[in-house]
Amino acid sequence: MRRIAVRANVTIGSGFHVGPGSTIWAPQSLAIGKDVYVGKNVTIEVDGKIGDGVLFANLAGLVGRSDHDLHDLGSSVRRSRWVGDFPESLSRETVIGSDVWLGYGAIVLSGVSIGDSSVIGSGAVVVGDVPSNSIVVGNPARVVGQRFSEDDLALHWAALTAAGHRILVGQVEEES
């Protein structure tokens, strides 16, 4: 059985693919670019933007930084208030640049910006912004290299923009 849920407040571009078992929704608004591939059992539950030509490998996730109120006195975590009921309390939007690959089981917490042409390694947990053209791995995720040299990145983006892809994030500065 192929269960897929693309729910309220989500807009999708052309060439969008979503695999079985995946769930995509936004408390307020999520705009997904063109030619985006979402693998099997992916969870996307954030407000924000996803650029063009993004690949979510199986089991990847964009999830809330705080889904339940951990300070809800007198309630078990299971019964605590879900902060999604209070969108004004959610952190800033999540932005995934164009031409980004999120590896198998990678998790990105809400409020993070991932720069264009970055690669997030399998199993990484991204808690802070990622500069464009970066390769990040680990928990918490850290930059371990660049995907392209400066010259190759310029050639790469010349070809992508000629094909209609847009630079969504541009240069995201690394957090110190």
mmCIF file of C-alpha atoms in Angstrom:
data_model
loop_
_atom_site.group_PDB
_atom_site.id
_atom_site.type_symbol
_atom_site.label_atom_id
_atom_site.label_comp_id
_atom_site.label_asym_id
_atom_site.label_seq_id
_atom_site.Cartn_x
_atom_site.Cartn_y
_atom_site.Cartn_z
ATOM 1 C CA MET A 1 0.000 0.000 0.000
ATOM 2 C CA ARG A 2 1.391 3.403 -1.004
ATOM 3 C CA ARG A 3 0.620 5.957 1.699
ATOM 4 C CA ILE A 4 1.663 9.512 1.011
ATOM 5 C CA ALA A 5 0.481 12.673 2.694
ATOM 6 C CA VAL A 6 1.071 16.145 1.300
ATOM 7 C CA ARG A 7 -1.101 18.212 3.570
ATOM 8 C CA ALA A 8 -2.216 21.750 4.259
ATOM 9 C CA ASN A 9 -0.181 24.868 3.543
ATOM 10 C CA VAL A 10 2.248 23.211 1.089
ATOM 11 C CA THR A 11 2.805 24.377 -2.506
ATOM 12 C CA ILE A 12 4.851 22.248 -4.902
ATOM 13 C CA GLY A 13 6.652 22.971 -8.170
ATOM 14 C CA SER A 14 6.687 20.965 -11.377
ATOM 15 C CA GLY A 15 8.527 17.665 -11.544
ATOM 16 C CA PHE A 16 7.868 16.947 -7.856
ATOM 17 C CA HIS A 17 8.168 13.311 -6.730
ATOM 18 C CA VAL A 18 7.316 11.896 -3.317
ATOM 19 C CA GLY A 19 7.993 8.324 -2.203
ATOM 20 C CA PRO A 20 5.707 6.016 -0.234
ATOM 21 C CA GLY A 21 5.381 6.565 3.489
ATOM 22 C CA SER A 22 6.400 10.228 3.293
ATOM 23 C CA THR A 23 4.557 13.042 5.062
ATOM 24 C CA ILE A 24 4.856 16.720 4.147
ATOM 25 C CA TRP A 25 3.008 19.545 5.888
ATOM 26 C CA ALA A 26 3.546 23.005 7.315
ATOM 27 C CA PRO A 27 1.999 24.807 10.287
ATOM 28 C CA GLN A 28 1.752 27.996 8.170
ATOM 29 C CA SER A 29 3.505 27.786 4.774
ATOM 30 C CA LEU A 30 6.005 25.623 2.885
ATOM 31 C CA ALA A 31 6.974 26.352 -0.742
ATOM 32 C CA ILE A 32 8.718 23.506 -2.588
ATOM 33 C CA GLY A 33 10.580 24.296 -5.826
ATOM 34 C CA LYS A 34 10.632 22.381 -9.082
ATOM 35 C CA ASP A 35 12.310 19.043 -9.766
ATOM 36 C CA VAL A 36 12.378 18.054 -6.081
ATOM 37 C CA TYR A 37 12.665 14.359 -5.216
ATOM 38 C CA VAL A 38 11.467 13.130 -1.818
ATOM 39 C CA GLY A 39 12.390 9.502 -1.098
ATOM 40 C CA LYS A 40 10.572 6.901 0.986
ATOM 41 C CA ASN A 41 9.490 7.549 4.579
ATOM 42 C CA VAL A 42 10.653 11.171 4.591
ATOM 43 C CA THR A 43 9.124 13.554 7.136
ATOM 44 C CA ILE A 44 8.903 17.284 6.393
ATOM 45 C CA GLU A 45 7.074 19.256 9.102
ATOM 46 C CA VAL A 46 8.317 22.853 8.924
ATOM 47 C CA ASP A 47 7.516 26.287 7.555
ATOM 48 C CA GLY A 48 9.878 27.630 4.920
ATOM 49 C CA LYS A 49 11.234 27.129 1.428
ATOM 50 C CA ILE A 50 12.857 24.261 -0.451
ATOM 51 C CA GLY A 51 14.737 25.198 -3.630
ATOM 52 C CA ASP A 52 14.897 23.576 -7.054
ATOM 53 C CA GLY A 53 16.571 20.243 -7.768
ATOM 54 C CA VAL A 54 16.696 19.094 -4.133
ATOM 55 C CA LEU A 55 17.054 15.395 -3.287
ATOM 56 C CA PHE A 56 15.793 13.970 0.013
ATOM 57 C CA ALA A 57 17.103 10.414 0.418
ATOM 58 C CA ASN A 58 14.969 7.851 2.254
ATOM 59 C CA LEU A 59 14.241 8.543 5.944
ATOM 60 C CA ALA A 60 15.481 12.150 5.809
ATOM 61 C CA GLY A 61 13.600 14.685 7.895
ATOM 62 C CA LEU A 62 12.975 18.393 8.346
ATOM 63 C CA VAL A 63 11.441 18.541 11.783
ATOM 64 C CA GLY A 64 10.535 20.998 14.506
ATOM 65 C CA ARG A 65 13.160 22.084 16.960
ATOM 66 C CA SER A 66 10.556 21.746 19.698
ATOM 67 C CA ASP A 67 7.423 19.769 18.970
ATOM 68 C CA HIS A 68 6.097 19.411 22.505
ATOM 69 C CA ASP A 69 6.131 21.746 25.478
ATOM 70 C CA LEU A 70 8.787 20.232 27.738
ATOM 71 C CA HIS A 71 7.800 22.523 30.621
ATOM 72 C CA ASP A 72 4.092 21.598 30.711
ATOM 73 C CA LEU A 73 3.619 20.970 34.447
ATOM 74 C CA GLY A 74 1.414 18.037 35.373
ATOM 75 C CA SER A 75 1.542 16.403 31.937
ATOM 76 C CA SER A 76 3.696 13.567 30.706
ATOM 77 C CA VAL A 77 5.626 14.376 27.536
ATOM 78 C CA ARG A 78 3.172 12.130 25.699
ATOM 79 C CA ARG A 79 0.280 14.343 26.878
ATOM 80 C CA SER A 80 2.042 17.721 26.844
ATOM 81 C CA ARG A 81 0.842 20.499 24.579
ATOM 82 C CA TRP A 82 2.024 20.277 20.997
ATOM 83 C CA VAL A 83 3.626 23.602 20.018
ATOM 84 C CA GLY A 84 2.372 23.217 16.452
ATOM 85 C CA ASP A 85 -0.946 24.404 17.869
ATOM 86 C CA PHE A 86 0.784 27.749 18.537
ATOM 87 C CA PRO A 87 2.513 28.736 15.244
ATOM 88 C CA GLU A 88 3.617 32.066 16.688
ATOM 89 C CA SER A 89 5.912 30.173 19.056
ATOM 90 C CA LEU A 90 7.730 28.330 16.257
ATOM 91 C CA SER A 91 11.262 29.341 15.298
ATOM 92 C CA ARG A 92 12.164 31.109 12.057
ATOM 93 C CA GLU A 93 11.478 29.393 8.761
ATOM 94 C CA THR A 94 13.625 26.584 7.434
ATOM 95 C CA VAL A 95 15.324 27.205 4.080
ATOM 96 C CA ILE A 96 16.854 24.454 1.964
ATOM 97 C CA GLY A 97 18.720 25.964 -0.984
ATOM 98 C CA SER A 98 18.608 24.677 -4.531
ATOM 99 C CA ASP A 99 20.712 21.692 -5.636
ATOM 100 C CA VAL A 100 20.960 20.277 -2.092
ATOM 101 C CA TRP A 101 21.217 16.569 -1.295
ATOM 102 C CA LEU A 102 20.085 15.314 2.113
ATOM 103 C CA GLY A 103 21.533 11.830 2.625
ATOM 104 C CA TYR A 104 19.817 8.777 4.061
ATOM 105 C CA GLY A 105 18.415 9.495 7.524
ATOM 106 C CA ALA A 106 19.723 13.072 7.677
ATOM 107 C CA ILE A 107 17.776 15.333 10.033
ATOM 108 C CA VAL A 108 17.527 19.117 9.736
ATOM 109 C CA LEU A 109 15.965 20.997 12.645
ATOM 110 C CA SER A 110 13.572 23.872 12.017
ATOM 111 C CA GLY A 111 14.972 27.375 11.640
ATOM 112 C CA VAL A 112 18.097 26.222 9.766
ATOM 113 C CA SER A 113 19.248 27.564 6.376
ATOM 114 C CA ILE A 114 21.210 25.239 4.115
ATOM 115 C CA GLY A 115 23.059 26.994 1.307
ATOM 116 C CA ASP A 116 22.707 26.082 -2.347
ATOM 117 C CA SER A 117 24.682 23.096 -3.706
ATOM 118 C CA SER A 118 25.372 21.600 -0.282
ATOM 119 C CA VAL A 119 25.427 17.914 0.659
ATOM 120 C CA ILE A 120 24.208 16.681 4.042
ATOM 121 C CA GLY A 121 25.736 13.294 4.866
ATOM 122 C CA SER A 122 23.732 10.234 5.872
ATOM 123 C CA GLY A 123 22.634 10.351 9.502
ATOM 124 C CA ALA A 124 23.765 13.949 10.035
ATOM 125 C CA VAL A 125 21.828 16.112 12.500
ATOM 126 C CA VAL A 126 21.875 19.727 11.322
ATOM 127 C CA VAL A 127 21.244 22.208 14.144
ATOM 128 C CA GLY A 128 22.802 25.355 12.609
ATOM 129 C CA ASP A 129 23.103 27.098 9.260
ATOM 130 C CA VAL A 130 25.198 25.480 6.524
ATOM 131 C CA PRO A 131 27.172 27.611 4.032
ATOM 132 C CA SER A 132 26.566 27.134 0.308
ATOM 133 C CA ASN A 133 28.641 24.470 -1.475
ATOM 134 C CA SER A 134 29.419 22.649 1.795
ATOM 135 C CA ILE A 135 29.633 18.976 2.661
ATOM 136 C CA VAL A 136 28.520 18.361 6.253
ATOM 137 C CA VAL A 137 28.459 15.177 8.341
ATOM 138 C CA GLY A 138 27.972 14.085 11.930
ATOM 139 C CA ASN A 139 25.900 14.847 15.012
ATOM 140 C CA PRO A 140 25.913 17.751 15.351
ATOM 141 C CA ALA A 141 26.694 18.288 11.686
ATOM 142 C CA ARG A 142 29.978 20.005 10.847
ATOM 143 C CA VAL A 143 31.533 21.153 7.582
ATOM 144 C CA VAL A 144 34.170 18.704 6.317
ATOM 145 C CA GLY A 145 34.698 20.023 2.805
ATOM 146 C CA GLN A 146 33.456 21.837 -0.253
ATOM 147 C CA ARG A 147 31.468 20.159 -3.015
ATOM 148 C CA PHE A 148 33.074 22.153 -5.848
ATOM 149 C CA SER A 149 36.060 24.445 -6.329
ATOM 150 C CA GLU A 150 35.077 28.109 -6.878
ATOM 151 C CA ASP A 151 35.641 27.795 -10.630
ATOM 152 C CA ASP A 152 33.678 24.547 -10.897
ATOM 153 C CA LEU A 153 30.851 25.992 -8.783
ATOM 154 C CA ALA A 154 30.534 28.930 -11.195
ATOM 155 C CA LEU A 155 30.380 26.532 -14.168
ATOM 156 C CA HIS A 156 27.909 24.286 -12.328
ATOM 157 C CA TRP A 157 25.554 27.182 -11.575
ATOM 158 C CA ALA A 158 25.855 28.599 -15.082
ATOM 159 C CA ALA A 159 24.534 25.263 -16.366
ATOM 160 C CA LEU A 160 21.813 25.031 -13.695
ATOM 161 C CA THR A 161 20.537 28.584 -14.249
ATOM 162 C CA ALA A 162 20.527 27.968 -18.018
ATOM 163 C CA ALA A 163 18.276 24.971 -17.266
ATOM 164 C CA GLY A 164 15.938 27.211 -15.233
ATOM 165 C CA HIS A 165 17.076 26.483 -11.680
ATOM 166 C CA ARG A 166 17.239 29.449 -9.336
ATOM 167 C CA ILE A 167 19.726 30.234 -6.626
ATOM 168 C CA LEU A 168 17.579 30.264 -3.510
ATOM 169 C CA VAL A 169 19.928 30.932 -0.635
ATOM 170 C CA GLY A 170 23.133 32.262 -2.155
ATOM 171 C CA GLN A 171 25.964 32.483 0.329
ATOM 172 C CA VAL A 172 25.039 31.444 3.857
ATOM 173 C CA GLU A 173 27.734 32.342 6.348
ATOM 174 C CA GLU A 174 28.987 29.637 8.683
ATOM 175 C CA GLU A 175 27.914 30.135 12.300
ATOM 176 C CA SER A 176 30.742 30.765 14.732
#
